Structure formats: C-alpha cells, structure tokens
Short mmCIF file of C-alpha atoms and ligand atoms in Angstrom, two decimals:
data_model
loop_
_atom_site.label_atom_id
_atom_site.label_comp_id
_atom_site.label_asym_id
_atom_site.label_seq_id
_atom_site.Cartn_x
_atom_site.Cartn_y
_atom_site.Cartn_z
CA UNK X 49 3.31 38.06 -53.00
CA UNK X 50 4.74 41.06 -55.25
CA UNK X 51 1.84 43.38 -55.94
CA UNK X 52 3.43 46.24 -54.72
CA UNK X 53 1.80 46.00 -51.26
CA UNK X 54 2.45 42.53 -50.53
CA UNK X 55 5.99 40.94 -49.86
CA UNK X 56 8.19 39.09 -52.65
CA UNK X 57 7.39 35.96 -53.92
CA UNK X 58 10.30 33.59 -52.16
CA UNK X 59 11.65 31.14 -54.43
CA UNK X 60 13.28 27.95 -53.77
CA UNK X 61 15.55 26.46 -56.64
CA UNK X 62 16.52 23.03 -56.95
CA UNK X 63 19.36 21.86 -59.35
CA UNK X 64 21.70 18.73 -60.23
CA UNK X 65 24.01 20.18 -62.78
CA UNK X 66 25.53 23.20 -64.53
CA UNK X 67 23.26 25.70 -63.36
CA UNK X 68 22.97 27.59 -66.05
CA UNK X 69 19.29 28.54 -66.21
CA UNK X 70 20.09 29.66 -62.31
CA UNK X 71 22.75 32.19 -63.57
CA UNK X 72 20.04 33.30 -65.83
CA UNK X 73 17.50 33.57 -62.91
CA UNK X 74 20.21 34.97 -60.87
CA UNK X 75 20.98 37.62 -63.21
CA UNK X 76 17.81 38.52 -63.83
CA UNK X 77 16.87 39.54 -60.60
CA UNK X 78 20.03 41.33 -60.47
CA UNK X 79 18.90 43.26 -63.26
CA UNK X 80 15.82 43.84 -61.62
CA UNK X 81 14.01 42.29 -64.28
CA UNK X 82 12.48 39.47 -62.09
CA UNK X 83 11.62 40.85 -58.47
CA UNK X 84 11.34 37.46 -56.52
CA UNK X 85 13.57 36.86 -53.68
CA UNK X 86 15.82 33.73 -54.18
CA UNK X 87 15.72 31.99 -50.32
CA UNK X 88 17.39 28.73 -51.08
CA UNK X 89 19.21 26.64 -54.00
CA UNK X 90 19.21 23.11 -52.81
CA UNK X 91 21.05 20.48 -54.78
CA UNK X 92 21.16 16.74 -54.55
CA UNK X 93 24.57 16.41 -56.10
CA UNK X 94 27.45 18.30 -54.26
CA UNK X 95 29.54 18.94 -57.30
CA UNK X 96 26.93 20.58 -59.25
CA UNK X 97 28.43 23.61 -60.57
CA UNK X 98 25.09 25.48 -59.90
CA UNK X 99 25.79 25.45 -56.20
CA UNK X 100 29.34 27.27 -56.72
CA UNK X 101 26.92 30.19 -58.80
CA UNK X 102 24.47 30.42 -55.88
CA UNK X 103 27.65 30.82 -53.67
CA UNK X 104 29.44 33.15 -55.43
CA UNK X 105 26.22 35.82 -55.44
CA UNK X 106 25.71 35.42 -51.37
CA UNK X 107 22.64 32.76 -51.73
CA UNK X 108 22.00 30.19 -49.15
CA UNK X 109 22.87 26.78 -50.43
CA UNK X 110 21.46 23.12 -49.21
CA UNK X 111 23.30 19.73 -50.27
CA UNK X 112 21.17 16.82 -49.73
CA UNK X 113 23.55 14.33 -51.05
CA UNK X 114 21.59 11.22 -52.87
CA UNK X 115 24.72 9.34 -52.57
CA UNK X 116 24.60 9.30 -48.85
CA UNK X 117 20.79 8.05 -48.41
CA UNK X 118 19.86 4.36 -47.72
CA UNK X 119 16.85 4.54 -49.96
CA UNK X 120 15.33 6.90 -52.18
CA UNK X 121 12.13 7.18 -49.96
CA UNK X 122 14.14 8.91 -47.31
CA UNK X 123 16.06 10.94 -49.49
CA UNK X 124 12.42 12.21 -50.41
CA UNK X 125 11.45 13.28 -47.08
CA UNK X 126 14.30 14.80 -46.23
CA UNK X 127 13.78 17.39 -49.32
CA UNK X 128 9.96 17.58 -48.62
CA UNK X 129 10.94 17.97 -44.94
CA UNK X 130 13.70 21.14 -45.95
CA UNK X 131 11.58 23.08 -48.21
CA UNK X 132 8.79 22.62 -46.08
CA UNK X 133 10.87 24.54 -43.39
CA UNK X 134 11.95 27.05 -45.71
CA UNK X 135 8.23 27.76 -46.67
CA UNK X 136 8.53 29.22 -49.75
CA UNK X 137 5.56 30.53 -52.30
CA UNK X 138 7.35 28.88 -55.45
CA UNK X 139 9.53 26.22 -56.26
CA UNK X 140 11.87 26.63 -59.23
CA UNK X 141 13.32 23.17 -60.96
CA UNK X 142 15.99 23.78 -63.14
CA UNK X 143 18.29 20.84 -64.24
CA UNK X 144 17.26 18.71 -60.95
CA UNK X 145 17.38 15.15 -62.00
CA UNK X 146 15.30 13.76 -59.73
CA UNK X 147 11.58 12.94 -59.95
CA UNK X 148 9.77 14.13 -57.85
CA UNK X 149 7.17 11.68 -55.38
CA UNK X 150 3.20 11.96 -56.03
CA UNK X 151 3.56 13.22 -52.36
CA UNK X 152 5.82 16.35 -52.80
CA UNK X 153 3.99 17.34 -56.07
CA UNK X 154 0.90 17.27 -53.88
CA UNK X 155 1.53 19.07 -51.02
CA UNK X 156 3.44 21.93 -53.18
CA UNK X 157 0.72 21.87 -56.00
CA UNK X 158 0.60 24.96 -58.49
CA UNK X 159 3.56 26.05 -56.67
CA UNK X 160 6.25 24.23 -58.53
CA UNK X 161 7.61 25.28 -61.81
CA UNK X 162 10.03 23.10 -64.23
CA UNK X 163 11.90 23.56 -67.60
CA UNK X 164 11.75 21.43 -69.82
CA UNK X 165 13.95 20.60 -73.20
CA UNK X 166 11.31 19.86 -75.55
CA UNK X 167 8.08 21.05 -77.55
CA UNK X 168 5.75 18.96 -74.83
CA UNK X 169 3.73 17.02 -75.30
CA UNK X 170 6.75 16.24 -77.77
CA UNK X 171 9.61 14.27 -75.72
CA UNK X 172 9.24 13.71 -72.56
CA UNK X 173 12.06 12.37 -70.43
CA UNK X 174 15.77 12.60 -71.58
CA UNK X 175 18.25 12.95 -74.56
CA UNK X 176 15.43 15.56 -76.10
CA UNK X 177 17.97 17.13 -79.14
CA UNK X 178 19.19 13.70 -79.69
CA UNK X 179 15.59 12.34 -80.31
CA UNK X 180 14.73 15.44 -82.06
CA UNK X 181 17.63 15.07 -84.63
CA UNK X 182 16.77 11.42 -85.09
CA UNK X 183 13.10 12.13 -86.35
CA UNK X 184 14.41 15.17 -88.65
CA UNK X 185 12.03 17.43 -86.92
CA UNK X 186 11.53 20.61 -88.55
CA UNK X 187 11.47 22.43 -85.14
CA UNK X 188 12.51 22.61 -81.34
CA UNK X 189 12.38 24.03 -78.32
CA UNK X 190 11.84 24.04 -74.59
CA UNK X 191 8.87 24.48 -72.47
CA UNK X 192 7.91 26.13 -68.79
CA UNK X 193 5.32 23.69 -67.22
CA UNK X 194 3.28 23.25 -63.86
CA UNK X 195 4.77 19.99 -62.04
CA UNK X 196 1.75 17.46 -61.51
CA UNK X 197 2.75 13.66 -60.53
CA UNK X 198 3.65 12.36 -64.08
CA UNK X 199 6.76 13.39 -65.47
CA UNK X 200 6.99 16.13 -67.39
CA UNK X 201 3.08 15.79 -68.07
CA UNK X 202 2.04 19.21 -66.37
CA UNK X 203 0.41 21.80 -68.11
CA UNK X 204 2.42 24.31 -70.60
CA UNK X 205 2.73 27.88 -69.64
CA UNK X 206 4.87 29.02 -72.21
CA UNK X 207 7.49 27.52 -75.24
CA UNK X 208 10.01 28.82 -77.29
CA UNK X 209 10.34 27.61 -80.39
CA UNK X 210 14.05 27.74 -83.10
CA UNK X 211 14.76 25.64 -86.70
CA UNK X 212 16.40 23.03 -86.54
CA UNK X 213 19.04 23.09 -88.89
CA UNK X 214 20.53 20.32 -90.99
CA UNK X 215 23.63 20.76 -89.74
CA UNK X 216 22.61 20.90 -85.90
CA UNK X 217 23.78 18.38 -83.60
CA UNK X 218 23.55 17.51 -80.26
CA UNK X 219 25.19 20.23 -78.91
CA UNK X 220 24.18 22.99 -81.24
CA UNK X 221 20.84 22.27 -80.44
CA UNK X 222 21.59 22.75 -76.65
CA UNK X 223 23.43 25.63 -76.88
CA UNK X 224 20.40 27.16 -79.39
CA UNK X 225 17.87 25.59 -77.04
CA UNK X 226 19.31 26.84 -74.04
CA UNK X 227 19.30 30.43 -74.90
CA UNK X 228 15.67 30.69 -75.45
CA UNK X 229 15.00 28.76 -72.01
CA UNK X 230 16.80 31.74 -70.25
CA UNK X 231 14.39 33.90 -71.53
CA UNK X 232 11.22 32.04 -70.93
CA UNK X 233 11.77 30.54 -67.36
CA UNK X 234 12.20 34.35 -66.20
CA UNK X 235 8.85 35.63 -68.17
CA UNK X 236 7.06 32.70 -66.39
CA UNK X 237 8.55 32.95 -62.94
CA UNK X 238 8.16 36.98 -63.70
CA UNK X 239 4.13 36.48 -64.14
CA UNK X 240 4.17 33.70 -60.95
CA UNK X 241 5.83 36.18 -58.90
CA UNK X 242 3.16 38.56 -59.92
CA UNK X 243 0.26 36.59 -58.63
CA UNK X 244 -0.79 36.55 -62.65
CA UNK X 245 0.01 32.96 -63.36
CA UNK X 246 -2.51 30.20 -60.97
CA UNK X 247 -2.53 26.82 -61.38
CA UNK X 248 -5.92 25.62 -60.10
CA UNK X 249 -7.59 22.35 -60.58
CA UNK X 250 -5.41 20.75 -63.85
CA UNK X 251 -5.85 24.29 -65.51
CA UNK X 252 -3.46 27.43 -65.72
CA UNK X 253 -4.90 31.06 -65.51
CA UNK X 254 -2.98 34.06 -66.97
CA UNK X 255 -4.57 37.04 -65.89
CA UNK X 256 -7.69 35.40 -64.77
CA UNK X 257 -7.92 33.99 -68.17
CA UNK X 258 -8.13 30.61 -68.72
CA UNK X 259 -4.30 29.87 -70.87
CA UNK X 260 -5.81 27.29 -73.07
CA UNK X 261 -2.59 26.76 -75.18
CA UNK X 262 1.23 28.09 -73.95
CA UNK X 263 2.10 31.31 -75.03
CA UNK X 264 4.70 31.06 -77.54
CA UNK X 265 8.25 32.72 -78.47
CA UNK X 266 9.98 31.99 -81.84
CA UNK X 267 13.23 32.82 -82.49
CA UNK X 268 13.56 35.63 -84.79
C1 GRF P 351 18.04 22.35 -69.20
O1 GRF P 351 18.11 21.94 -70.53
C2 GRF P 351 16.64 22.20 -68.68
O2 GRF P 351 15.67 22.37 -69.67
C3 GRF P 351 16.61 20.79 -68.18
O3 GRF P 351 17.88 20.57 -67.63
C4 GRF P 351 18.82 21.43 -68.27
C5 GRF P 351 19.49 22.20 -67.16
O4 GRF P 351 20.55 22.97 -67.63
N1 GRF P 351 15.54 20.56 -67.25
P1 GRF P 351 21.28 23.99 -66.65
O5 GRF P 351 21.74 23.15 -65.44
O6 GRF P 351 20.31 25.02 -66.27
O7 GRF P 351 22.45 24.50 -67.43
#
C-alpha cells in the first residue's frame, strides 16, 4: 500500500443512501488529503443518491439490486463474489444498510471499515439521535470501527464527540453529527491507507502501538 514505494491502497465503498460521507471521501482525495485510490462504489439500492456522486466524479459504479434477489443468501454472494473480483486492500461502509454475513466479515477481516452514528459501545443499531435525545444525554457523536460479525460491535478506532443541546432534535443532531463524521472517516481511512492502522487478532494497532481506547475529537 501507500508508503511511498508501494502502490495506493484501493478502496471499495459500499452505500444505500445519500452518500454524503462519500462526497466527503471523494473530496478528500481530491484535495489530496487522503491518497487512496477509490476502485468501486457498489450500492444495493439503485436510487441511492451516492451512486449519482460516484458518477458525476468518473468512479466506477456497481448496483446489486436487493429488490431483485430471491433470498438474501444469494444477494450475499453475489457482493462477496464482486468485491472479491475487484480485490481491493480496504473496504469502506458508509450508509450501507445491510449487515453484513459472518462469512464476508471473515474472509475481508481487518480490511473493512464502518461509520457509525453513535458513542459505541453507546447505541448500536438505528435511530441513534433519536435514542440519544430520549435519554437526555449530555453528549454525542459518531465512531470509525473495524467490522467483526456482530453489528456494530468491532473495535473503535477513533470518535468525535459534540453537546447535545436542549434544543437539538433529530435532525440537528444529524446535521451536527454528520459534520464531525466527515472528518474522522478520512483521518482513519488516511492512517489505513498508510499501513499505520492493523487490525490483528480482536485488537487495533496505531503505529505499532497497541490503540487501547479510540482516539478522540471534540468539537471545539
Ligand atoms: C451516517 O450517519 C453513517 O454514520 C451511518 O449512515 C449514515 C450515512 O449517511 N452509517 P450518508 O449516506 O453518508 O449521508
């Protein structure tokens, strides 16, 4: 991978939705700020709005339409099946909707990366700034895992953390949460794509250190 000798780290993204923390991605290597080479988005919705982004910058796209599979076991293969074709050294989840089988998180171990809307071990699963509003937490935030088998039960790289306010709602929170996800997806993918960030045996090493908690960000 990128170490200056090497060859870029080639990324894979997979998406159901808006596509935002793509565009982020997406800019960000534009800028030249995150040097991995983006091979593939693959989506299993075809109106995600992500795919139109991918499009519109000149990256290969992949619909694997969910709707058009008998049963979710061969919708499974035919991802695993894709991305095993495509080879790539990392595999970026942001917004896909889909869990992923003990079988895929396997064979791509310590090579997939997800985003997550929550403190974790805080709220796992959906509706996160809903829940979060609901038990007046004092704080929120999102978090860059490892994928491992058990939904959003990897280990944490790195979180950002904002206030909630009282008068945040649903969609304040998003927007608030959102912004700070931008920013720490990249600085994770950024260390991956370094060969600084290994995932080996249930723990994560960050320049051969062993991370024993995420690195955090607070918003200023
Ligand atoms: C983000 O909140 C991310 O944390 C979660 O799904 C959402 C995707 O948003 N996994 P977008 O599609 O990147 O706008």
């Amino acid at each position: 991978m990128a170490d200056g000798t090497q060859s870029k780290c080639r990324a894979v993204c997979l998406i159901s939705g808006s596509g935002t923390n793509l565009q982020a991605i997406i800019e960000n290597i534009n800028n030249k700020s995150l040097n991995i080479d983006l091979i593939s988005v693959i989506s299993d919705n075809p109106m995600a709005k992500g795919i139109q982004r991918a499009e519109k910058e000149g990256i290969d796209t992949k619909i694997i339409d969910y709707s058009t599979f008998e049963d979710r076991k061969e919708f499974d293969k035919s991802v695993e099946i894709q991305i095993l074709d495509l080879d790539p050294d990392l595999i970026i989840l942001a917004g896909y909707m889909k869990i992923l089988d003990t079988n895929f998180c396997n064979i791509f171990s310590g090579k997939i990366l997800n985003i997550h809307p929550s403190l974790l071990p805080k709220y796992k699963g959906l509706n996160t700034h809903q829940k979060v509003i609901d038990n007046n937490e004092k704080y929120h935030g999102a978090s860059v895992h490892f994928v491992v088998p058990e939904l959003d039960d990897g280990p944490v790289i790195i979180q950002y953390q904002c206030e909630v306010d009282k008068n945040d709602d649903h969609h304040s929170l998003q927007k608030k949460v959102l912004q700070g996800e931008y920013i720490i997806y990249s600085k994770a993918l950024q260390w991956f794509s370094e060969n600084r960030l290994v995932f080996d045996s249930g723990n994560i090493f960050l320049d051969g250190e062993a991370l024993l908690k995420p690195r955090l960000i607070r918003k200023d």
